[in-house]
Amino acid sequence: MRGKFYSVGIGPGDAEYITLKAKRVIESADIIAVPVKKYGEKSTAFGIVRKAVDMGNKRVEEIEFSMDRDRSKRLQSRQDGVEKIARLLDEGNNVAMITLGDVSVYSTCTYVNRQIKCMGYENEIVSGIPSFCAAAARAGISLCEENETLAIIPALTSEENLDKALDGFDNVVIMKAGRNTDRIYSCLKRRGMIENAVVTSEIGMENELIEPIAQGGEYGYFTTVIITKKPIVTESGIIKERTEK
Amino acid sequence: MRGKFYSVGIGPGDAEYITLKAKRVIESADIIAVPVKKYGEKSTAFGIVRKAVDMGNKRVEEIEFSMDRDRSKRLQSRQDGVEKIARLLDEGNNVAMITLGDVSVYSTCTYVNRQIKCMGYENEIVSGIPSFCAAAARAGISLCEENETLAIIPALTSEENLDKALDGFDNVVIMKAGRNTDRIYSCLKRRGMIENAVVTSEIGMENELIEPIAQGGEYGYFTTVIITKKPIVTESGIIKERTEK
């Protein structure tokens, strides 16, 4: 009998943000599939899961998803990963693949789950807390209230898309902003919106950082910029309370 | 010594979507504050929490947040609620206020937390899984992949805002859509986008429902419409796999 595939979101970094469901599914799976950019590389997600979940002598399988700039190499790597998982399922194993944040928000799990489903395997998605929710909570900003709107865009989107989001939405979250804060800074500067933005990085992790956006800032991969149309950052860099409408 | 205030997101309805952190905070609090629209009314959130969290003989306090159409009545009710919580904190109690979904996404907790913080009380926001993540997972739709963009808007937004979101974004989530699916249907019909939408309702609860959008549908309060530019619903109502770009 073929095993079942689970895509499991483990939240943004704090092991306590793992859900009861994620913990149960991981603990009862036969194999934990751990996505890595390169075989042998350390997985942030696995390090987090180990803090909160009893791994016993559970079998762990790394699955490589290359981030090569060459798209055909990335696609081939994904296909190899899917086939490796399919073999484990064919052997009768229930496989839980872990991913940081939520499965439906910029995660490789989305692709893998779809392929596995197309191949006829039983599957289930277990949601996790998206990083932008935890970032907003730590920064003391609400993402949307009353009839406000929210745009979520990747940092590598076009300048046009960034402007469209800032024009039309009350609140904007820019994901994967690590290497792009200068581009974002320029855009906000041009629009006179510097005070509306907060940079959040590695939320829930050891080097958590929440600060006003500035030029020349250097941030890691897990960086999110939150922009809201009500000013929240004063000139002295203190995050102000937003006043009620 | 004054107590600490916690705003705790408990996720979208499935008790297993409560996080380890939410469980710990609720179990260690002196008082659970339960927001209700009217004193004595049943709380969906409290019913969910009781399934997964050991409540022992914990003190539970309802806090009324009126949904009266009169804005001044709503604001007065909020202020009364905040003052009630402040009194409990002054007596030295740690108070955990629970809310469905995530605290930063259309939650009354956002307002209460800000007021409590302004009054100088120690406070912490505990994030929860937003309903739209669980809805996307159950519908088998990803909210954003690669460089896609995502707009999250309330159903009561203007037609113009709805069009702006549908024009400019790859994926759109419409929250609180219960009584507004006909308006959304008309807009999608006009744009030839009926096949791109899925209605999700009471995800994770007893009457969970996932179906193509149709005219005349009647849905409850916990209804979310997810729209993606790649067709996902066939004419026969079967949700199709999205094909990889």
XYZ file of C-alpha atoms in Angstrom:
490
model
C 0.000 0.000 0.000
C 1.277 3.434 -0.980
C 2.007 5.994 1.711
C 0.453 9.427 2.163
C 2.273 12.688 1.507
C 1.994 15.615 3.914
C 3.202 19.165 3.187
C 3.720 20.689 6.599
C 4.159 24.409 7.311
C 6.114 24.849 10.551
C 5.728 28.618 10.957
C 8.306 31.388 10.709
C 11.141 30.374 13.013
C 10.035 30.186 16.632
C 9.608 26.460 17.420
C 6.597 27.307 19.598
C 4.793 28.514 16.470
C 4.493 24.899 15.338
C 0.831 23.844 15.451
C -0.526 20.835 17.323
C -1.399 19.356 13.919
C 2.093 19.817 12.476
C 3.587 18.201 15.594
C 1.243 15.212 15.378
C 1.734 14.712 11.637
C 5.528 14.910 11.875
C 5.671 12.590 14.885
C 3.467 9.979 13.226
C 5.135 10.066 9.791
C 7.568 7.327 8.774
C 9.926 9.713 7.012
C 10.609 13.432 7.374
C 11.489 14.978 4.011
C 13.735 18.001 4.438
C 14.130 20.354 1.469
C 17.690 21.631 1.015
C 19.256 23.838 -1.625
C 22.193 21.418 -1.790
C 22.620 17.918 -0.353
C 24.444 17.996 2.991
C 23.499 21.596 3.677
C 22.076 22.586 7.063
C 18.292 23.054 7.062
C 16.897 25.941 9.116
C 13.449 24.307 9.118
C 14.774 20.985 10.430
C 16.682 22.752 13.218
C 13.437 24.413 14.327
C 11.346 21.236 14.163
C 13.855 19.343 16.303
C 13.351 21.795 19.153
C 9.631 21.069 19.514
C 8.962 17.675 17.981
C 10.040 14.283 19.277
C 12.040 12.898 16.348
C 12.973 9.596 18.062
C 14.935 7.517 15.554
C 12.830 8.808 12.709
C 14.201 8.426 9.192
C 15.118 11.773 7.668
C 15.580 12.236 3.917
C 17.019 15.375 2.406
C 15.397 16.413 -0.864
C 17.477 18.762 -2.993
C 15.752 21.669 -4.709
C 18.423 23.560 -6.584
C 18.243 27.351 -6.653
C 20.448 27.478 -9.760
C 19.962 30.592 -11.890
C 19.383 28.301 -14.859
C 15.658 27.614 -14.884
C 15.987 24.248 -16.639
C 18.352 23.053 -13.892
C 15.874 24.177 -11.225
C 13.020 22.333 -12.937
C 15.099 19.155 -13.374
C 16.082 19.272 -9.704
C 12.433 19.653 -8.678
C 11.441 16.727 -10.858
C 14.189 14.570 -9.304
C 12.947 15.578 -5.845
C 9.358 14.658 -6.664
C 10.478 11.270 -8.022
C 12.515 10.577 -4.895
C 9.453 11.302 -2.723
C 7.261 9.126 -4.983
C 9.672 6.192 -4.487
C 9.457 6.597 -0.696
C 5.637 6.658 -0.906
C 5.650 3.586 -3.182
C 7.572 1.701 -0.491
C 4.588 2.353 1.824
C 6.036 5.192 3.867
C 3.995 8.162 5.060
C 6.199 11.138 4.231
C 5.983 14.577 5.887
C 7.836 17.338 4.057
C 8.531 20.375 6.229
C 8.657 23.982 5.101
C 9.202 27.285 6.909
C 6.151 29.533 7.233
C 3.017 28.460 5.380
C 2.797 25.950 2.522
C 0.677 28.218 0.300
C 2.917 31.292 0.572
C 6.049 31.202 -1.629
C 6.967 27.613 -0.772
C 8.505 24.860 -2.907
C 6.087 22.514 -1.125
C 3.281 23.964 -3.262
C 4.892 22.655 -6.416
C 5.825 19.290 -4.939
C 2.375 18.750 -3.448
C 0.699 19.480 -6.783
C 2.934 17.042 -8.656
C 2.463 14.307 -6.052
C -1.315 14.840 -6.211
C -1.273 14.659 -10.024
C 0.547 11.338 -9.746
C -2.428 10.019 -7.757
C -0.918 9.828 -4.272
C -3.022 10.651 -1.235
C -1.890 13.991 0.164
C -2.657 16.674 2.722
C -1.490 20.240 3.279
C -0.943 21.327 6.886
C -0.926 25.128 7.098
C 1.641 27.086 9.094
C 1.883 30.672 10.294
C 3.242 32.838 7.446
C 6.294 34.892 8.354
C 4.534 38.182 7.620
C 1.969 37.542 10.383
C 4.663 36.957 12.998
C 6.624 39.956 11.678
C 3.588 42.238 11.995
C 2.924 40.959 15.517
C 6.495 41.624 16.648
C 6.530 45.063 15.007
C 3.181 45.913 16.614
C 1.579 46.678 13.258
C -1.770 45.303 12.165
C -1.813 44.010 8.587
C -5.445 44.993 8.014
C -8.248 46.453 10.091
C -11.881 47.332 9.390
C -12.096 47.766 5.597
C -8.377 48.153 4.922
C -6.697 46.263 2.084
C -3.385 44.366 2.080
C -0.977 43.596 -0.759
C 1.683 40.893 -0.507
C 4.395 41.092 -3.133
C 7.874 39.619 -3.630
C 10.789 42.060 -3.541
C 11.860 41.048 -7.029
C 8.639 42.293 -8.567
C 8.814 45.171 -11.060
C 8.970 48.812 -9.899
C 5.578 49.134 -11.571
C 4.059 46.408 -9.379
C 5.560 48.001 -6.292
C 4.001 51.341 -7.217
C 0.685 49.659 -8.008
C 0.635 48.078 -4.558
C 1.623 51.316 -2.817
C -0.907 53.325 -4.846
C -3.855 51.083 -4.349
C -3.472 49.423 -0.947
C -3.600 50.535 2.676
C -0.894 48.087 3.752
C 1.868 46.364 1.783
C 4.099 43.440 2.735
C 7.246 42.912 0.685
C 8.611 39.379 1.012
C 12.136 38.079 0.389
C 13.372 41.648 0.767
C 16.882 40.775 2.027
C 18.997 42.033 -0.870
C 16.434 44.517 -2.106
C 15.940 46.991 0.718
C 17.863 49.711 -1.151
C 15.543 49.401 -4.162
C 12.560 49.533 -1.822
C 14.090 52.488 0.047
C 14.499 54.465 -3.210
C 10.923 53.818 -4.219
C 9.590 54.858 -0.800
C 11.870 57.935 -0.767
C 10.531 59.055 -4.163
C 6.990 58.690 -2.792
C 7.730 60.352 0.567
C 6.854 57.162 2.429
C 10.066 56.337 4.314
C 8.334 56.791 7.674
C 5.667 54.285 6.744
C 8.002 51.309 6.502
C 9.537 48.838 8.940
C 12.168 46.217 8.117
C 11.790 42.909 9.958
C 14.376 40.163 9.747
C 14.742 36.623 11.136
C 11.596 37.026 13.236
C 11.420 34.451 16.030
C 15.055 33.490 15.433
C 18.233 34.356 17.310
C 19.093 37.465 15.290
C 15.614 38.944 15.165
C 15.630 42.546 14.029
C 12.911 45.191 13.675
C 13.936 48.669 12.530
C 13.010 51.615 10.309
C 14.065 51.194 6.676
C 17.402 52.845 5.887
C 19.759 53.002 2.952
C 22.644 50.527 2.918
C 21.063 48.092 5.362
C 22.325 44.516 5.062
C 19.838 41.788 5.790
C 19.565 38.022 5.438
C 17.183 35.874 3.416
C 14.334 35.989 5.944
C 13.600 39.698 5.616
C 10.174 41.266 5.206
C 9.315 44.941 4.795
C 5.925 46.075 6.107
C 4.503 49.369 4.864
C 1.348 50.990 6.124
C -0.136 54.295 5.035
C -0.440 55.586 8.574
C 2.977 56.769 9.800
C 4.474 54.401 12.322
C 8.141 55.328 12.443
C 9.229 58.672 13.876
C 12.320 60.536 12.728
C 14.187 59.354 15.787
C 13.485 55.787 14.764
C 10.927 54.991 17.440
C 7.972 53.034 16.223
C 4.930 55.135 17.007
C 1.513 53.888 17.942
C -0.856 54.285 15.034
C -3.796 56.426 16.060
C -7.308 55.157 15.692
C -9.303 56.383 12.685
C 2.080 44.126 40.345
C 0.093 44.598 37.153
C -0.546 41.562 34.929
C 0.493 41.044 31.313
C -1.915 41.108 28.387
C -1.685 38.507 25.606
C -3.557 38.705 22.292
C -3.715 35.115 21.106
C -4.624 33.993 17.569
C -6.029 30.469 17.692
C -6.195 29.772 13.955
C -9.164 29.351 11.646
C -11.365 26.729 13.310
C -9.638 23.356 13.516
C -8.502 23.005 17.146
C -5.342 21.253 15.935
C -4.310 24.508 14.245
C -3.651 26.019 17.670
C 0.100 26.571 18.089
C 2.233 25.238 20.923
C 2.743 28.855 21.998
C -0.988 29.682 22.072
C -1.640 26.530 24.101
C 1.072 27.390 26.632
C 0.039 31.039 26.963
C -3.653 30.185 27.436
C -2.880 27.421 29.939
C -0.610 29.637 32.023
C -2.836 32.745 31.994
C -4.935 33.614 35.039
C -7.907 34.751 33.001
C -9.115 33.936 29.479
C -10.795 36.949 27.908
C -13.390 35.896 25.333
C -14.660 38.549 22.915
C -18.402 38.288 22.241
C -20.742 40.436 20.188
C -23.244 40.366 23.063
C -22.848 39.198 26.672
C -24.070 35.622 27.128
C -23.591 34.765 23.443
C -21.785 31.565 22.456
C -18.176 32.119 21.340
C -16.927 30.053 18.385
C -13.329 30.759 19.397
C -13.845 29.562 22.978
C -15.499 26.352 21.756
C -12.433 25.632 19.622
C -9.921 26.423 22.374
C -11.675 24.088 24.818
C -11.086 21.143 22.488
C -7.308 21.457 22.590
C -6.362 23.392 25.702
C -6.647 22.253 29.315
C -8.886 24.932 30.830
C -9.001 23.404 34.337
C -10.984 25.755 36.547
C -9.611 28.764 34.758
C -11.491 32.035 35.130
C -13.182 33.081 31.905
C -14.345 36.644 31.286
C -16.521 37.620 28.364
C -15.685 40.995 26.859
C -18.433 42.527 24.771
C -17.525 44.231 21.500
C -20.744 45.477 20.001
C -21.196 45.219 16.227
C -23.886 47.904 16.290
C -24.289 49.801 13.010
C -23.867 53.027 14.976
C -20.136 53.718 15.016
C -20.233 55.694 18.265
C -21.859 52.706 20.004
C -19.171 50.388 18.646
C -16.401 52.700 19.859
C -17.988 53.093 23.324
C -18.323 49.317 23.594
C -14.651 48.868 22.648
C -13.608 51.417 25.224
C -15.657 49.652 27.909
C -14.015 46.356 26.914
C -10.526 47.824 27.157
C -11.303 49.287 30.592
C -12.627 45.950 31.824
C -9.392 44.236 30.715
C -7.317 46.998 32.337
C -9.090 46.407 35.665
C -8.296 42.681 35.469
C -4.629 43.505 34.744
C -4.548 46.010 37.614
C -5.634 43.230 39.977
C -2.435 41.380 38.981
C -3.951 38.864 36.557
C -2.246 37.761 33.372
C -4.998 37.941 30.765
C -5.058 36.029 27.452
C -7.620 37.279 24.949
C -8.400 34.755 22.232
C -9.307 35.503 18.618
C -10.050 33.324 15.588
C -7.392 33.282 12.875
C -4.482 35.705 13.276
C -4.362 38.776 15.515
C -3.042 41.090 12.775
C -5.667 40.184 10.155
C -9.069 41.869 10.655
C -9.242 41.211 14.384
C -10.681 43.301 17.211
C -7.650 42.179 19.222
C -5.530 44.580 17.178
C -7.426 47.550 18.531
C -7.541 46.256 22.100
C -3.839 45.392 22.124
C -2.913 48.871 20.905
C -5.022 50.575 23.561
C -3.658 48.356 26.340
C -0.113 49.049 25.139
C -0.784 52.810 25.091
C -1.963 52.554 28.679
C 1.477 51.188 29.581
C 0.657 47.554 30.268
C 3.096 44.824 29.282
C 1.691 42.957 26.294
C 2.467 40.316 23.682
C 0.838 39.257 20.433
C 0.763 35.520 19.696
C 0.172 34.948 15.977
C -2.292 32.389 14.633
C -2.892 30.840 11.222
C -5.047 33.224 9.160
C -8.196 31.655 7.717
C -7.123 32.346 4.142
C -4.045 30.100 4.497
C -6.134 27.149 5.707
C -8.737 27.864 3.010
C -6.099 27.829 0.268
C -4.643 24.586 1.635
C -8.026 22.838 1.679
C -8.871 24.131 -1.812
C -5.476 23.004 -3.121
C -4.626 26.494 -4.357
C -1.343 28.233 -3.651
C -1.713 31.871 -2.626
C 1.561 32.919 -4.250
C 4.416 31.194 -6.045
C 7.683 32.383 -7.574
C 7.171 36.098 -8.271
C 3.378 36.136 -8.060
C 1.561 38.836 -6.106
C -1.358 38.489 -3.671
C -4.065 40.964 -2.679
C -6.179 40.546 0.444
C -9.301 42.683 0.554
C -12.537 42.757 2.564
C -15.754 41.985 0.676
C -17.236 45.339 1.639
C -14.565 47.242 -0.238
C -15.600 49.395 -3.201
C -16.148 47.908 -6.679
C -13.190 50.053 -7.703
C -10.906 48.388 -5.126
C -12.087 44.957 -6.245
C -11.264 45.811 -9.853
C -7.915 47.282 -8.824
C -7.018 44.038 -7.064
C -8.177 41.857 -9.956
C -6.396 44.072 -12.494
C -3.085 44.255 -10.760
C -2.604 41.017 -8.842
C -2.032 37.362 -9.721
C -4.083 36.108 -6.784
C -6.829 37.765 -4.750
C -8.362 36.741 -1.428
C -11.710 38.315 -0.492
C -12.410 38.088 3.234
C -15.751 38.267 5.069
C -17.453 37.366 1.791
C -20.510 35.667 3.342
C -23.256 38.055 2.313
C -21.403 39.438 -0.668
C -20.821 36.511 -3.002
C -23.454 37.792 -5.473
C -21.650 41.147 -5.764
C -18.362 39.315 -6.250
C -20.003 36.971 -8.770
C -21.293 39.921 -10.854
C -17.869 41.515 -10.897
C -16.152 38.288 -11.932
C -18.850 37.600 -14.560
C -18.297 41.029 -16.103
C -14.571 40.288 -16.281
C -14.983 36.706 -17.578
C -13.289 35.332 -14.453
C -15.957 33.039 -12.967
C -13.765 29.982 -13.500
C -10.943 31.549 -11.553
C -12.786 31.688 -8.236
C -13.457 29.279 -5.402
C -15.741 29.915 -2.418
C -14.544 28.458 0.888
C -16.648 28.510 4.021
C -16.213 27.411 7.659
C -12.846 25.819 6.854
C -11.787 23.343 9.528
C -15.260 23.420 11.074
C -18.179 20.996 10.881
C -19.860 22.553 7.836
C -16.712 23.117 5.779
C -17.521 23.901 2.170
C -15.347 24.428 -0.918
C -17.099 25.055 -4.236
C -17.057 27.123 -7.432
C -18.616 30.566 -7.084
C -22.281 30.679 -8.181
C -25.099 33.179 -8.104
C -27.514 32.969 -5.181
C -25.174 31.034 -2.902
C -25.886 31.470 0.810
C -22.900 31.384 3.106
C -22.101 32.101 6.748
C -19.796 34.678 8.311
C -16.605 32.636 7.872
C -16.536 32.745 4.071
C -13.514 33.539 1.916
C -13.332 33.744 -1.877
C -9.994 32.890 -3.484
C -9.348 34.039 -7.041
C -6.315 33.138 -9.095
C -5.583 34.138 -12.683
C -4.902 30.568 -13.748
C -8.212 28.728 -14.242
C -8.868 26.232 -11.492
C -12.568 25.454 -11.736
C -13.980 23.637 -14.765
C -17.507 24.160 -16.057
C -18.596 20.919 -14.425
C -17.463 22.315 -11.099
C -14.392 20.127 -10.659
C -11.401 21.933 -9.293
C -8.633 21.487 -11.836
C -4.954 21.224 -11.124
C -3.210 24.427 -12.106
C -0.529 23.672 -14.624
C 3.026 24.725 -14.009
C 4.219 27.875 -15.766
